[in-house]
Amino acid sequence: MKIKDFLKKHWIGYNPEEVDDFLDELTKCYSDIYKKVNESEKEVEDMKTKLEHYTKIEATLQNTLVFAQSAADETKNAAQKQAEQIIKEAEGNARQLSSNLDSEIAEKKKELEDVKKQFDVYKAKMESLLISQLELIKEMSKND
């Protein structure tokens, strides 16, 4: 809006038509500004509402991320503990199997020693039998 200068009539004052026109223009400008202010206030309220909405979403996302991180950490820790337990069980099973194999090896060695002793006894008996048979044959040869 521009600055308005009113022309004075000689002794009566300002021209009423000019003043009325100015007041009409002023009223129109005021109405336009009032509408813009109302629209701006409504936009500000809308923006505040949206800001609150997005702030709530942000808080929810942050809580979700914290929860997800916590869940991931718990899952990771549980998996680590389970892996350690599996390793302990496997080591225990391996020790047990190793112990069983050591026992079987010792048992087989003992069986081998027993078979060797039996073979030595059998060999000695066979040798004794053959010697006695040889002597019997020699005696039979002498008697003929």
mmCIF file with all atom_site columns, C-alpha atoms in Angstrom:
data_model
loop_
_atom_site.group_PDB
_atom_site.id
_atom_site.type_symbol
_atom_site.label_atom_id
_atom_site.label_alt_id
_atom_site.label_comp_id
_atom_site.label_asym_id
_atom_site.label_entity_id
_atom_site.label_seq_id
_atom_site.pdbx_PDB_ins_code
_atom_site.Cartn_x
_atom_site.Cartn_y
_atom_site.Cartn_z
_atom_site.occupancy
_atom_site.B_iso_or_equiv
_atom_site.pdbx_formal_charge
_atom_site.auth_seq_id
_atom_site.auth_comp_id
_atom_site.auth_asym_id
_atom_site.auth_atom_id
_atom_site.pdbx_PDB_model_num
ATOM 1   C CA . MET A 1 1   ? 0.000   0.000    0.000  1.00 0.00 ? 1   MET A CA 1
ATOM 2   C CA . LYS A 1 2   ? 1.321   3.398    -0.866 1.00 0.00 ? 2   LYS A CA 1
ATOM 3   C CA . ILE A 1 3   ? 1.266   6.562    1.201  1.00 0.00 ? 3   ILE A CA 1
ATOM 4   C CA . LYS A 1 4   ? -1.851  8.589    0.555  1.00 0.00 ? 4   LYS A CA 1
ATOM 5   C CA . ASP A 1 5   ? -1.946  12.341   0.451  1.00 0.00 ? 5   ASP A CA 1
ATOM 6   C CA . PHE A 1 6   ? -5.330  14.001   0.745  1.00 0.00 ? 6   PHE A CA 1
ATOM 7   C CA . LEU A 1 7   ? -6.055  17.274   -0.957 1.00 0.00 ? 7   LEU A CA 1
ATOM 8   C CA . LYS A 1 8   ? -7.539  19.853   1.337  1.00 0.00 ? 8   LYS A CA 1
ATOM 9   C CA . LYS A 1 9   ? -10.548 21.771   0.287  1.00 0.00 ? 9   LYS A CA 1
ATOM 10  C CA . HIS A 1 10  ? -10.242 25.353   1.168  1.00 0.00 ? 10  HIS A CA 1
ATOM 11  C CA . TRP A 1 11  ? -11.936 25.784   4.446  1.00 0.00 ? 11  TRP A CA 1
ATOM 12  C CA . ILE A 1 12  ? -14.032 22.612   4.765  1.00 0.00 ? 12  ILE A CA 1
ATOM 13  C CA . GLY A 1 13  ? -11.252 20.001   5.243  1.00 0.00 ? 13  GLY A CA 1
ATOM 14  C CA . TYR A 1 14  ? -10.481 16.841   3.331  1.00 0.00 ? 14  TYR A CA 1
ATOM 15  C CA . ASN A 1 15  ? -12.517 15.614   0.396  1.00 0.00 ? 15  ASN A CA 1
ATOM 16  C CA . PRO A 1 16  ? -14.918 12.963   1.799  1.00 0.00 ? 16  PRO A CA 1
ATOM 17  C CA . GLU A 1 17  ? -14.863 10.924   -1.431 1.00 0.00 ? 17  GLU A CA 1
ATOM 18  C CA . GLU A 1 18  ? -11.084 10.659   -1.307 1.00 0.00 ? 18  GLU A CA 1
ATOM 19  C CA . VAL A 1 19  ? -11.184 9.678    2.362  1.00 0.00 ? 19  VAL A CA 1
ATOM 20  C CA . ASP A 1 20  ? -13.921 7.094    1.693  1.00 0.00 ? 20  ASP A CA 1
ATOM 21  C CA . ASP A 1 21  ? -11.958 5.668    -1.239 1.00 0.00 ? 21  ASP A CA 1
ATOM 22  C CA . PHE A 1 22  ? -8.876  5.508    0.944  1.00 0.00 ? 22  PHE A CA 1
ATOM 23  C CA . LEU A 1 23  ? -10.792 3.825    3.740  1.00 0.00 ? 23  LEU A CA 1
ATOM 24  C CA . ASP A 1 24  ? -12.205 1.304    1.237  1.00 0.00 ? 24  ASP A CA 1
ATOM 25  C CA . GLU A 1 25  ? -8.718  0.583    -0.022 1.00 0.00 ? 25  GLU A CA 1
ATOM 26  C CA . LEU A 1 26  ? -7.447  0.374    3.552  1.00 0.00 ? 26  LEU A CA 1
ATOM 27  C CA . THR A 1 27  ? -10.275 -2.028   4.462  1.00 0.00 ? 27  THR A CA 1
ATOM 28  C CA . LYS A 1 28  ? -9.463  -4.202   1.444  1.00 0.00 ? 28  LYS A CA 1
ATOM 29  C CA . CYS A 1 29  ? -5.758  -4.262   2.341  1.00 0.00 ? 29  CYS A CA 1
ATOM 30  C CA . TYR A 1 30  ? -6.583  -5.037   5.967  1.00 0.00 ? 30  TYR A CA 1
ATOM 31  C CA . SER A 1 31  ? -8.907  -7.872   4.854  1.00 0.00 ? 31  SER A CA 1
ATOM 32  C CA . ASP A 1 32  ? -6.191  -9.297   2.594  1.00 0.00 ? 32  ASP A CA 1
ATOM 33  C CA . ILE A 1 33  ? -3.598  -9.085   5.365  1.00 0.00 ? 33  ILE A CA 1
ATOM 34  C CA . TYR A 1 34  ? -6.071  -10.598  7.869  1.00 0.00 ? 34  TYR A CA 1
ATOM 35  C CA . LYS A 1 35  ? -6.751  -13.503  5.483  1.00 0.00 ? 35  LYS A CA 1
ATOM 36  C CA . LYS A 1 36  ? -3.014  -14.050  4.976  1.00 0.00 ? 36  LYS A CA 1
ATOM 37  C CA . VAL A 1 37  ? -2.403  -13.958  8.730  1.00 0.00 ? 37  VAL A CA 1
ATOM 38  C CA . ASN A 1 38  ? -5.211  -16.479  9.287  1.00 0.00 ? 38  ASN A CA 1
ATOM 39  C CA . GLU A 1 39  ? -3.867  -18.705  6.524  1.00 0.00 ? 39  GLU A CA 1
ATOM 40  C CA . SER A 1 40  ? -0.356  -18.401  7.978  1.00 0.00 ? 40  SER A CA 1
ATOM 41  C CA . GLU A 1 41  ? -1.629  -19.254  11.465 1.00 0.00 ? 41  GLU A CA 1
ATOM 42  C CA . LYS A 1 42  ? -3.457  -22.266  10.048 1.00 0.00 ? 42  LYS A CA 1
ATOM 43  C CA . GLU A 1 43  ? -0.295  -23.342  8.210  1.00 0.00 ? 43  GLU A CA 1
ATOM 44  C CA . VAL A 1 44  ? 1.701   -22.913  11.446 1.00 0.00 ? 44  VAL A CA 1
ATOM 45  C CA . GLU A 1 45  ? -0.832  -25.068  13.321 1.00 0.00 ? 45  GLU A CA 1
ATOM 46  C CA . ASP A 1 46  ? -0.705  -27.683  10.545 1.00 0.00 ? 46  ASP A CA 1
ATOM 47  C CA . MET A 1 47  ? 3.081   -27.603  10.667 1.00 0.00 ? 47  MET A CA 1
ATOM 48  C CA . LYS A 1 48  ? 3.025   -27.984  14.467 1.00 0.00 ? 48  LYS A CA 1
ATOM 49  C CA . THR A 1 49  ? 0.664   -30.947  14.149 1.00 0.00 ? 49  THR A CA 1
ATOM 50  C CA . LYS A 1 50  ? 2.879   -32.537  11.503 1.00 0.00 ? 50  LYS A CA 1
ATOM 51  C CA . LEU A 1 51  ? 5.971   -31.806  13.595 1.00 0.00 ? 51  LEU A CA 1
ATOM 52  C CA . GLU A 1 52  ? 4.388   -33.526  16.605 1.00 0.00 ? 52  GLU A CA 1
ATOM 53  C CA . HIS A 1 53  ? 3.425   -36.464  14.389 1.00 0.00 ? 53  HIS A CA 1
ATOM 54  C CA . TYR A 1 54  ? 6.929   -36.783  12.979 1.00 0.00 ? 54  TYR A CA 1
ATOM 55  C CA . THR A 1 55  ? 8.453   -36.323  16.420 1.00 0.00 ? 55  THR A CA 1
ATOM 56  C CA . LYS A 1 56  ? 6.340   -39.231  17.671 1.00 0.00 ? 56  LYS A CA 1
ATOM 57  C CA . ILE A 1 57  ? 7.379   -41.304  14.645 1.00 0.00 ? 57  ILE A CA 1
ATOM 58  C CA . GLU A 1 58  ? 11.019  -40.440  15.320 1.00 0.00 ? 58  GLU A CA 1
ATOM 59  C CA . ALA A 1 59  ? 10.684  -41.457  18.973 1.00 0.00 ? 59  ALA A CA 1
ATOM 60  C CA . THR A 1 60  ? 8.987   -44.692  17.934 1.00 0.00 ? 60  THR A CA 1
ATOM 61  C CA . LEU A 1 61  ? 11.733  -45.401  15.403 1.00 0.00 ? 61  LEU A CA 1
ATOM 62  C CA . GLN A 1 62  ? 14.423  -44.679  17.978 1.00 0.00 ? 62  GLN A CA 1
ATOM 63  C CA . ASN A 1 63  ? 12.719  -47.003  20.472 1.00 0.00 ? 63  ASN A CA 1
ATOM 64  C CA . THR A 1 64  ? 12.372  -49.627  17.753 1.00 0.00 ? 64  THR A CA 1
ATOM 65  C CA . LEU A 1 65  ? 16.049  -49.311  16.862 1.00 0.00 ? 65  LEU A CA 1
ATOM 66  C CA . VAL A 1 66  ? 17.057  -49.593  20.513 1.00 0.00 ? 66  VAL A CA 1
ATOM 67  C CA . PHE A 1 67  ? 14.804  -52.629  20.909 1.00 0.00 ? 67  PHE A CA 1
ATOM 68  C CA . ALA A 1 68  ? 16.139  -54.178  17.691 1.00 0.00 ? 68  ALA A CA 1
ATOM 69  C CA . GLN A 1 69  ? 19.734  -53.586  18.810 1.00 0.00 ? 69  GLN A CA 1
ATOM 70  C CA . SER A 1 70  ? 18.948  -55.090  22.193 1.00 0.00 ? 70  SER A CA 1
ATOM 71  C CA . ALA A 1 71  ? 17.260  -58.090  20.576 1.00 0.00 ? 71  ALA A CA 1
ATOM 72  C CA . ALA A 1 72  ? 20.200  -58.516  18.210 1.00 0.00 ? 72  ALA A CA 1
ATOM 73  C CA . ASP A 1 73  ? 22.635  -58.378  21.140 1.00 0.00 ? 73  ASP A CA 1
ATOM 74  C CA . GLU A 1 74  ? 20.584  -60.909  23.095 1.00 0.00 ? 74  GLU A CA 1
ATOM 75  C CA . THR A 1 75  ? 20.379  -63.203  20.057 1.00 0.00 ? 75  THR A CA 1
ATOM 76  C CA . LYS A 1 76  ? 24.105  -62.852  19.475 1.00 0.00 ? 76  LYS A CA 1
ATOM 77  C CA . ASN A 1 77  ? 24.872  -63.618  23.133 1.00 0.00 ? 77  ASN A CA 1
ATOM 78  C CA . ALA A 1 78  ? 22.503  -66.587  23.140 1.00 0.00 ? 78  ALA A CA 1
ATOM 79  C CA . ALA A 1 79  ? 24.089  -67.913  19.940 1.00 0.00 ? 79  ALA A CA 1
ATOM 80  C CA . GLN A 1 80  ? 27.563  -67.424  21.442 1.00 0.00 ? 80  GLN A CA 1
ATOM 81  C CA . LYS A 1 81  ? 26.566  -69.317  24.591 1.00 0.00 ? 81  LYS A CA 1
ATOM 82  C CA . GLN A 1 82  ? 24.976  -72.068  22.505 1.00 0.00 ? 82  GLN A CA 1
ATOM 83  C CA . ALA A 1 83  ? 28.116  -72.317  20.370 1.00 0.00 ? 83  ALA A CA 1
ATOM 84  C CA . GLU A 1 84  ? 30.272  -72.544  23.497 1.00 0.00 ? 84  GLU A CA 1
ATOM 85  C CA . GLN A 1 85  ? 27.977  -75.258  24.882 1.00 0.00 ? 85  GLN A CA 1
ATOM 86  C CA . ILE A 1 86  ? 28.145  -77.203  21.609 1.00 0.00 ? 86  ILE A CA 1
ATOM 87  C CA . ILE A 1 87  ? 31.936  -76.928  21.629 1.00 0.00 ? 87  ILE A CA 1
ATOM 88  C CA . LYS A 1 88  ? 32.098  -78.146  25.244 1.00 0.00 ? 88  LYS A CA 1
ATOM 89  C CA . GLU A 1 89  ? 29.824  -81.074  24.428 1.00 0.00 ? 89  GLU A CA 1
ATOM 90  C CA . ALA A 1 90  ? 31.879  -81.918  21.336 1.00 0.00 ? 90  ALA A CA 1
ATOM 91  C CA . GLU A 1 91  ? 35.100  -81.754  23.345 1.00 0.00 ? 91  GLU A CA 1
ATOM 92  C CA . GLY A 1 92  ? 33.545  -83.960  26.037 1.00 0.00 ? 92  GLY A CA 1
ATOM 93  C CA . ASN A 1 93  ? 32.377  -86.445  23.395 1.00 0.00 ? 93  ASN A CA 1
ATOM 94  C CA . ALA A 1 94  ? 35.809  -86.392  21.779 1.00 0.00 ? 94  ALA A CA 1
ATOM 95  C CA . ARG A 1 95  ? 37.488  -87.072  25.147 1.00 0.00 ? 95  ARG A CA 1
ATOM 96  C CA . GLN A 1 96  ? 35.038  -89.897  25.827 1.00 0.00 ? 96  GLN A CA 1
ATOM 97  C CA . LEU A 1 97  ? 35.625  -91.391  22.364 1.00 0.00 ? 97  LEU A CA 1
ATOM 98  C CA . SER A 1 98  ? 39.376  -91.019  22.808 1.00 0.00 ? 98  SER A CA 1
ATOM 99  C CA . SER A 1 99  ? 39.178  -92.697  26.194 1.00 0.00 ? 99  SER A CA 1
ATOM 100 C CA . ASN A 1 100 ? 37.052  -95.506  24.738 1.00 0.00 ? 100 ASN A CA 1
ATOM 101 C CA . LEU A 1 101 ? 39.521  -95.940  21.865 1.00 0.00 ? 101 LEU A CA 1
ATOM 102 C CA . ASP A 1 102 ? 42.435  -95.999  24.306 1.00 0.00 ? 102 ASP A CA 1
ATOM 103 C CA . SER A 1 103 ? 40.607  -98.682  26.301 1.00 0.00 ? 103 SER A CA 1
ATOM 104 C CA . GLU A 1 104 ? 39.892  -100.697 23.153 1.00 0.00 ? 104 GLU A CA 1
ATOM 105 C CA . ILE A 1 105 ? 43.516  -100.400 22.048 1.00 0.00 ? 105 ILE A CA 1
ATOM 106 C CA . ALA A 1 106 ? 44.721  -101.567 25.461 1.00 0.00 ? 106 ALA A CA 1
ATOM 107 C CA . GLU A 1 107 ? 42.230  -104.430 25.339 1.00 0.00 ? 107 GLU A CA 1
ATOM 108 C CA . LYS A 1 108 ? 43.332  -105.452 21.821 1.00 0.00 ? 108 LYS A CA 1
ATOM 109 C CA . LYS A 1 109 ? 46.991  -105.306 22.885 1.00 0.00 ? 109 LYS A CA 1
ATOM 110 C CA . LYS A 1 110 ? 46.174  -107.572 25.826 1.00 0.00 ? 110 LYS A CA 1
ATOM 111 C CA . GLU A 1 111 ? 44.299  -109.932 23.502 1.00 0.00 ? 111 GLU A CA 1
ATOM 112 C CA . LEU A 1 112 ? 47.305  -109.927 21.140 1.00 0.00 ? 112 LEU A CA 1
ATOM 113 C CA . GLU A 1 113 ? 49.651  -110.738 24.044 1.00 0.00 ? 113 GLU A CA 1
ATOM 114 C CA . ASP A 1 114 ? 47.297  -113.561 25.131 1.00 0.00 ? 114 ASP A CA 1
ATOM 115 C CA . VAL A 1 115 ? 47.216  -114.958 21.584 1.00 0.00 ? 115 VAL A CA 1
ATOM 116 C CA . LYS A 1 116 ? 51.030  -114.752 21.396 1.00 0.00 ? 116 LYS A CA 1
ATOM 117 C CA . LYS A 1 117 ? 51.299  -116.602 24.714 1.00 0.00 ? 117 LYS A CA 1
ATOM 118 C CA . GLN A 1 118 ? 48.812  -119.213 23.516 1.00 0.00 ? 118 GLN A CA 1
ATOM 119 C CA . PHE A 1 119 ? 50.789  -119.548 20.302 1.00 0.00 ? 119 PHE A CA 1
ATOM 120 C CA . ASP A 1 120 ? 54.018  -119.964 22.277 1.00 0.00 ? 120 ASP A CA 1
ATOM 121 C CA . VAL A 1 121 ? 52.316  -122.616 24.441 1.00 0.00 ? 121 VAL A CA 1
ATOM 122 C CA . TYR A 1 122 ? 50.930  -124.331 21.322 1.00 0.00 ? 122 TYR A CA 1
ATOM 123 C CA . LYS A 1 123 ? 54.339  -124.168 19.667 1.00 0.00 ? 123 LYS A CA 1
ATOM 124 C CA . ALA A 1 124 ? 55.998  -125.644 22.739 1.00 0.00 ? 124 ALA A CA 1
ATOM 125 C CA . LYS A 1 125 ? 53.400  -128.444 22.884 1.00 0.00 ? 125 LYS A CA 1
ATOM 126 C CA . MET A 1 126 ? 53.846  -129.136 19.178 1.00 0.00 ? 126 MET A CA 1
ATOM 127 C CA . GLU A 1 127 ? 57.591  -129.133 19.581 1.00 0.00 ? 127 GLU A CA 1
ATOM 128 C CA . SER A 1 128 ? 57.283  -131.503 22.545 1.00 0.00 ? 128 SER A CA 1
ATOM 129 C CA . LEU A 1 129 ? 54.915  -133.729 20.596 1.00 0.00 ? 129 LEU A CA 1
ATOM 130 C CA . LEU A 1 130 ? 57.222  -133.794 17.587 1.00 0.00 ? 130 LEU A CA 1
ATOM 131 C CA . ILE A 1 131 ? 60.225  -134.595 19.797 1.00 0.00 ? 131 ILE A CA 1
ATOM 132 C CA . SER A 1 132 ? 58.342  -137.441 21.470 1.00 0.00 ? 132 SER A CA 1
ATOM 133 C CA . GLN A 1 133 ? 57.208  -138.728 18.057 1.00 0.00 ? 133 GLN A CA 1
ATOM 134 C CA . LEU A 1 134 ? 60.768  -138.521 16.782 1.00 0.00 ? 134 LEU A CA 1
ATOM 135 C CA . GLU A 1 135 ? 62.019  -140.504 19.758 1.00 0.00 ? 135 GLU A CA 1
ATOM 136 C CA . LEU A 1 136 ? 59.287  -143.062 19.270 1.00 0.00 ? 136 LEU A CA 1
ATOM 137 C CA . ILE A 1 137 ? 60.344  -143.468 15.638 1.00 0.00 ? 137 ILE A CA 1
ATOM 138 C CA . LYS A 1 138 ? 63.978  -143.803 16.694 1.00 0.00 ? 138 LYS A CA 1
ATOM 139 C CA . GLU A 1 139 ? 63.049  -146.468 19.172 1.00 0.00 ? 139 GLU A CA 1
ATOM 140 C CA . MET A 1 140 ? 61.041  -148.318 16.633 1.00 0.00 ? 140 MET A CA 1
ATOM 141 C CA . SER A 1 141 ? 64.023  -148.188 14.287 1.00 0.00 ? 141 SER A CA 1
ATOM 142 C CA . LYS A 1 142 ? 66.254  -149.633 16.985 1.00 0.00 ? 142 LYS A CA 1
ATOM 143 C CA . ASN A 1 143 ? 63.861  -152.443 17.616 1.00 0.00 ? 143 ASN A CA 1
ATOM 144 C CA . ASP A 1 144 ? 63.733  -153.524 14.022 1.00 0.00 ? 144 ASP A CA 1
#
